[in-house]
Amino acid sequence: MPIIDFKGAWTALITPFKPDGSVDYSGFEKNIEFQVAGGITGILPVGTTGESPALKEEEHNSVIKKAKEFTMGRCGVLAGTGSNSTLEALGYCRTAVESGIDKVLLVDCYYNGPSSLELRREYYQPVLDEYSDIKIVIYVIPGRTGTAITPADIAVLSGRYDRVIAIKEATGDIGRMTEEHSLMPDMSIMSGDDDITFEIMTNSGIGSAGAISVISNIAPLAVTGMVDALLSGDREKGKSIADKLKPLFSIVTVKARSTRVLPDGSKATVEDRFRNPLAIKTAMNGLGIPAGAPRRPLGKMTPEGIDIVRGALKKVYQESFDIFKPLEEFYGIDIEERLSDNDVWNKMTYGV
């Protein structure tokens, strides 16, 4: 296993769509330029945030190619090539390799429910065997996939292939991450949850090497500053930035309670859980950044959900304007005006 060579702040990019539902490549390029301007270490196209399960095969491949083309070597590219089909994943990996990308993110296979052993032998190993130059980041997110490769199987895999360079940890399980670090002290553990990045980067039993962030879609400079500060040992600076970003970290997933009117006229209170990338796309659309609606079956938020997102943005704008200043200047938008415009936000909800 190599000494950690995958670290820093990486953005899990959204995939912007036009009103007709097609991929907005002009907006995609603009958003990548913003990431580069913000000093991001690298970008991750077509991951969870990029709505990979909702893209057609040709769209998925095209977004990978365009990401490499648009970056022009100015930041790293980690291609999202995972699938619940090994054959499909192999195809996306081929696109990455042919595009000149040598790092890919493979999410544990979702829905099929393979065991950890099956994931290792029938998914990760075939990719590593097929592409001898490719480096892989293992993405563990059981809340989405319903399965998870174990730390032990990752250790076996990384012992046989030195091209297993990192784990994107989205389990929220501190004990598991500690076990990973104990078994593989030279393995890069990357935070896949913005709200615990500071915690696991400052935990010596985990030693996270950075983050693959959702919130850096709108705050790459700040997220990069936090991660770089923590990597250099400046905990105080890292904590200061993390505290400013905390309201944004809280809206990657949004829970909101609202009322449903039943057929008999009675009412029921329901808690909706609006999951990534709905909230970040809602925020970006509200601020005037290329995003577009998510692909179905994702849709819109309730007014209560919109209020939570809007409130978090307002709090950061009012208390820590430096976080949003690069956004305002790059896109030429008036954030205060957009946050105050009810029409902007009301049109992004189903209503009551």
CSV table of C-alpha atoms in Angstrom, one decimal, residues 102-346:
chain,number,residue,atom,x,y,z
A,102,ASP,CA,-6.4,7.6,-13.8
A,103,LYS,CA,-8.6,7.8,-10.6
A,104,VAL,CA,-12.1,6.5,-10.2
A,105,LEU,CA,-14.7,6.3,-7.5
A,106,LEU,CA,-16.5,3.0,-7.1
A,107,VAL,CA,-19.5,3.0,-4.9
A,108,ASP,CA,-20.5,-0.3,-3.3
A,109,CYS,CA,-23.1,-1.9,-5.5
A,110,TYR,CA,-26.6,-0.7,-4.6
A,111,TYR,CA,-29.9,-2.6,-4.5
A,112,ASN,CA,-28.4,-6.0,-5.5
A,113,GLY,CA,-27.2,-6.6,-1.9
A,114,PRO,CA,-23.9,-8.3,-2.5
A,115,SER,CA,-21.9,-9.4,0.6
A,116,SER,CA,-18.6,-7.8,1.5
A,117,LEU,CA,-16.8,-10.8,0.0
A,118,GLU,CA,-18.8,-10.6,-3.2
A,119,LEU,CA,-18.1,-6.9,-3.5
A,120,ARG,CA,-14.4,-7.5,-3.2
A,121,ARG,CA,-14.2,-10.5,-5.6
A,122,GLU,CA,-16.9,-9.7,-8.1
A,123,TYR,CA,-16.7,-5.9,-8.3
A,124,TYR,CA,-13.6,-4.2,-7.1
A,125,GLN,CA,-11.1,-6.9,-8.2
A,126,PRO,CA,-12.4,-7.2,-11.8
A,127,VAL,CA,-11.9,-3.4,-12.2
A,128,LEU,CA,-8.4,-3.6,-10.8
A,129,ASP,CA,-7.6,-6.6,-13.0
A,130,GLU,CA,-9.0,-5.1,-16.1
A,131,TYR,CA,-7.3,-1.7,-15.9
A,132,SER,CA,-3.8,-2.0,-14.6
A,133,ASP,CA,-3.1,1.8,-14.4
A,134,ILE,CA,-6.3,2.8,-12.7
A,135,LYS,CA,-6.4,3.9,-9.1
A,136,ILE,CA,-9.6,3.4,-7.1
A,137,VAL,CA,-11.4,5.2,-4.3
A,138,ILE,CA,-13.8,2.9,-2.5
A,139,TYR,CA,-17.1,4.6,-1.6
A,140,VAL,CA,-18.9,3.2,1.4
A,141,ILE,CA,-22.4,4.6,1.9
A,142,PRO,CA,-24.7,1.9,3.3
A,143,GLY,CA,-27.6,4.3,3.7
A,144,ARG,CA,-27.8,4.5,0.0
A,145,THR,CA,-26.6,1.0,-1.1
A,146,GLY,CA,-27.9,-1.3,1.6
A,147,THR,CA,-24.6,-3.0,1.8
A,148,ALA,CA,-21.0,-2.2,2.7
A,149,ILE,CA,-17.6,-3.7,2.0
A,150,THR,CA,-15.9,-4.4,5.4
A,151,PRO,CA,-12.6,-2.8,6.6
A,152,ALA,CA,-11.2,-6.4,6.6
A,153,ASP,CA,-12.0,-6.9,2.9
A,154,ILE,CA,-10.7,-3.5,2.0
A,155,ALA,CA,-7.5,-4.4,3.8
A,156,VAL,CA,-7.2,-7.7,1.9
A,157,LEU,CA,-7.9,-5.8,-1.4
A,158,SER,CA,-5.4,-3.0,-0.7
A,159,GLY,CA,-2.8,-5.6,0.3
A,160,ARG,CA,-3.0,-7.2,-3.1
A,161,TYR,CA,-3.4,-4.0,-5.1
A,162,ASP,CA,-1.5,-0.8,-4.3
A,163,ARG,CA,-3.9,1.1,-6.5
A,164,VAL,CA,-6.6,1.1,-3.8
A,165,ILE,CA,-5.7,4.6,-2.7
A,166,ALA,CA,-8.6,5.9,-0.6
A,167,ILE,CA,-11.9,5.2,1.1
A,168,LYS,CA,-14.7,7.7,0.8
A,169,GLU,CA,-16.4,7.3,4.2
A,170,ALA,CA,-20.1,8.1,4.3
A,171,THR,CA,-21.1,5.6,7.0
A,172,GLY,CA,-20.9,8.1,9.9
A,173,ASP,CA,-19.5,5.3,11.9
A,174,ILE,CA,-16.5,6.5,13.9
A,175,GLY,CA,-15.7,3.0,15.1
A,176,ARG,CA,-15.5,1.7,11.6
A,177,MET,CA,-13.2,4.5,10.5
A,178,THR,CA,-11.0,3.9,13.5
A,179,GLU,CA,-10.8,0.2,12.5
A,180,GLU,CA,-9.9,1.2,8.9
A,181,HIS,CA,-7.1,3.4,10.1
A,182,SER,CA,-5.8,0.7,12.4
A,183,LEU,CA,-5.8,-2.0,9.7
A,184,MET,CA,-4.5,0.4,7.0
A,185,PRO,CA,-2.6,3.3,8.6
A,186,ASP,CA,-1.4,4.5,5.2
A,187,MET,CA,-4.8,4.4,3.6
A,188,SER,CA,-6.4,7.8,2.9
A,189,ILE,CA,-9.7,8.1,4.6
A,190,MET,CA,-11.8,10.9,3.0
A,191,SER,CA,-14.8,12.4,4.6
A,192,GLY,CA,-18.0,11.8,2.6
A,193,ASP,CA,-20.1,13.8,5.1
A,194,ASP,CA,-19.5,17.5,5.3
A,195,ASP,CA,-20.9,17.7,8.9
A,196,ILE,CA,-18.2,15.4,10.3
A,197,THR,CA,-15.2,16.4,8.3
A,198,PHE,CA,-13.7,18.5,11.1
A,199,GLU,CA,-14.3,15.7,13.6
A,200,ILE,CA,-12.6,12.9,11.6
A,201,MET,CA,-9.7,15.1,10.4
A,202,THR,CA,-8.8,16.0,13.9
A,203,ASN,CA,-9.3,12.5,15.3
A,204,SER,CA,-5.8,10.9,15.5
A,205,GLY,CA,-7.4,7.5,15.5
A,206,ILE,CA,-8.8,8.2,12.0
A,207,GLY,CA,-6.5,10.8,10.6
A,208,SER,CA,-8.8,11.7,7.7
A,209,ALA,CA,-6.8,13.2,4.7
A,210,GLY,CA,-9.6,15.5,3.5
A,211,ALA,CA,-13.1,15.6,2.2
A,212,ILE,CA,-15.2,14.9,-0.9
A,213,SER,CA,-17.6,17.7,-0.3
A,214,VAL,CA,-21.1,18.6,-1.4
A,215,ILE,CA,-21.1,22.1,0.1
A,216,SER,CA,-17.9,23.0,-1.8
A,217,ASN,CA,-20.2,23.3,-4.9
A,218,ILE,CA,-21.0,26.8,-3.5
A,219,ALA,CA,-18.0,27.4,-1.2
A,220,PRO,CA,-14.9,25.8,-2.7
A,221,LEU,CA,-12.5,28.4,-1.3
A,222,ALA,CA,-13.8,28.0,2.2
A,223,VAL,CA,-13.9,24.2,2.2
A,224,THR,CA,-10.4,24.1,0.7
A,225,GLY,CA,-9.2,26.6,3.4
A,226,MET,CA,-10.6,24.4,6.2
A,227,VAL,CA,-9.1,21.2,4.8
A,228,ASP,CA,-5.7,22.7,4.1
A,229,ALA,CA,-5.6,24.3,7.6
A,230,LEU,CA,-6.3,20.9,9.2
A,231,LEU,CA,-3.8,19.1,7.0
A,232,SER,CA,-1.1,21.6,8.0
A,233,GLY,CA,-2.0,21.2,11.7
A,234,ASP,CA,-3.7,24.6,12.2
A,235,ARG,CA,-6.7,23.3,14.1
A,236,GLU,CA,-7.7,26.8,15.3
A,237,LYS,CA,-8.0,28.1,11.7
A,238,GLY,CA,-9.7,25.0,10.6
A,239,LYS,CA,-12.3,25.2,13.4
A,240,SER,CA,-13.0,28.8,12.6
A,241,ILE,CA,-13.8,28.1,9.0
A,242,ALA,CA,-15.8,24.9,10.0
A,243,ASP,CA,-17.9,27.0,12.4
A,244,LYS,CA,-18.8,29.4,9.6
A,245,LEU,CA,-19.7,26.6,7.3
A,246,LYS,CA,-21.8,24.7,9.9
A,247,PRO,CA,-25.2,26.1,8.7
A,248,LEU,CA,-24.4,24.9,5.2
A,249,PHE,CA,-23.2,21.5,6.3
A,250,SER,CA,-26.6,21.0,8.0
A,251,ILE,CA,-28.5,21.3,4.7
A,252,VAL,CA,-26.9,18.5,2.7
A,253,THR,CA,-29.9,16.5,3.8
A,254,VAL,CA,-33.0,18.4,5.0
A,255,LYS,CA,-35.8,17.0,7.2
A,256,ALA,CA,-39.0,19.0,7.3
A,257,ARG,CA,-42.4,18.4,8.7
A,258,SER,CA,-45.5,19.4,6.8
A,259,THR,CA,-49.2,18.6,6.7
A,260,ARG,CA,-51.1,16.3,4.2
A,261,VAL,CA,-54.8,16.6,3.7
A,262,LEU,CA,-56.3,13.1,3.5
A,263,PRO,CA,-59.2,12.0,1.4
A,264,ASP,CA,-61.7,12.3,4.2
A,265,GLY,CA,-60.6,15.9,5.0
A,266,SER,CA,-58.5,15.0,8.0
A,267,LYS,CA,-54.9,16.0,8.3
A,268,ALA,CA,-51.7,14.1,9.0
A,269,THR,CA,-48.3,15.5,9.8
A,270,VAL,CA,-45.4,13.9,7.8
A,271,GLU,CA,-41.7,14.4,8.1
A,272,ASP,CA,-40.0,14.4,4.6
A,273,ARG,CA,-36.3,13.7,4.3
A,274,PHE,CA,-35.0,15.6,1.3
A,275,ARG,CA,-31.7,14.0,0.3
A,276,ASN,CA,-28.7,15.1,-1.6
A,277,PRO,CA,-28.6,16.6,-4.2
A,278,LEU,CA,-32.0,18.1,-3.9
A,279,ALA,CA,-31.0,20.6,-1.2
A,280,ILE,CA,-27.7,21.7,-2.8
A,281,LYS,CA,-29.5,22.1,-6.2
A,282,THR,CA,-32.2,24.1,-4.5
A,283,ALA,CA,-29.6,26.4,-2.9
A,284,MET,CA,-27.8,26.8,-6.2
A,285,ASN,CA,-30.9,27.6,-8.1
A,286,GLY,CA,-32.0,30.0,-5.5
A,287,LEU,CA,-28.6,31.8,-5.6
A,288,GLY,CA,-28.6,31.9,-9.4
A,289,ILE,CA,-26.0,29.3,-10.2
A,290,PRO,CA,-26.3,26.7,-13.0
A,291,ALA,CA,-28.0,23.7,-11.5
A,292,GLY,CA,-31.5,23.1,-12.8
A,293,ALA,CA,-34.1,20.6,-11.4
A,294,PRO,CA,-32.9,17.2,-10.3
A,295,ARG,CA,-33.9,14.2,-12.4
A,296,ARG,CA,-37.0,12.3,-11.4
A,297,PRO,CA,-37.8,10.7,-9.0
A,298,LEU,CA,-36.2,13.6,-7.1
A,299,GLY,CA,-38.3,16.7,-7.4
A,300,LYS,CA,-39.1,19.6,-5.1
A,301,MET,CA,-39.2,20.5,-1.5
A,302,THR,CA,-42.1,21.6,0.7
A,303,PRO,CA,-42.2,25.2,1.7
A,304,GLU,CA,-40.9,24.1,5.1
A,305,GLY,CA,-37.9,22.5,3.5
A,306,ILE,CA,-37.3,25.6,1.3
A,307,ASP,CA,-37.3,27.7,4.5
A,308,ILE,CA,-34.6,25.6,6.1
A,309,VAL,CA,-32.3,25.9,3.1
A,310,ARG,CA,-33.0,29.6,2.6
A,311,GLY,CA,-32.5,30.2,6.3
A,312,ALA,CA,-29.1,28.5,6.3
A,313,LEU,CA,-28.0,30.6,3.3
A,314,LYS,CA,-29.2,33.8,5.0
A,315,LYS,CA,-27.4,33.0,8.2
A,316,VAL,CA,-24.0,32.4,6.5
A,317,TYR,CA,-24.5,35.5,4.2
A,318,GLN,CA,-25.3,37.7,7.2
A,319,GLU,CA,-22.7,36.4,9.7
A,320,SER,CA,-19.9,35.2,7.4
A,321,PHE,CA,-20.1,37.1,4.1
A,322,ASP,CA,-16.5,36.1,3.2
A,323,ILE,CA,-17.8,32.6,2.6
A,324,PHE,CA,-20.1,33.8,-0.2
A,325,LYS,CA,-18.1,36.7,-1.6
A,326,PRO,CA,-16.2,34.6,-4.2
A,327,LEU,CA,-19.6,33.1,-5.4
A,328,GLU,CA,-21.1,36.6,-5.8
A,329,GLU,CA,-18.1,37.9,-7.7
A,330,PHE,CA,-17.6,34.9,-10.0
A,331,TYR,CA,-21.2,34.5,-11.1
A,332,GLY,CA,-22.1,38.2,-11.0
A,333,ILE,CA,-25.1,37.7,-8.7
A,334,ASP,CA,-26.6,39.8,-5.9
A,335,ILE,CA,-27.0,37.2,-3.1
A,336,GLU,CA,-28.8,39.5,-0.8
A,337,GLU,CA,-31.3,40.3,-3.5
A,338,ARG,CA,-31.9,36.7,-4.4
A,339,LEU,CA,-32.3,35.6,-0.8
A,340,SER,CA,-34.9,38.4,-0.3
A,341,ASP,CA,-36.9,37.5,-3.5
A,342,ASN,CA,-39.8,35.3,-2.4
A,343,ASP,CA,-40.7,34.5,-6.0
A,344,VAL,CA,-37.3,32.9,-6.6
A,345,TRP,CA,-37.9,30.5,-3.7
A,346,ASN,CA,-41.7,29.9,-4.0
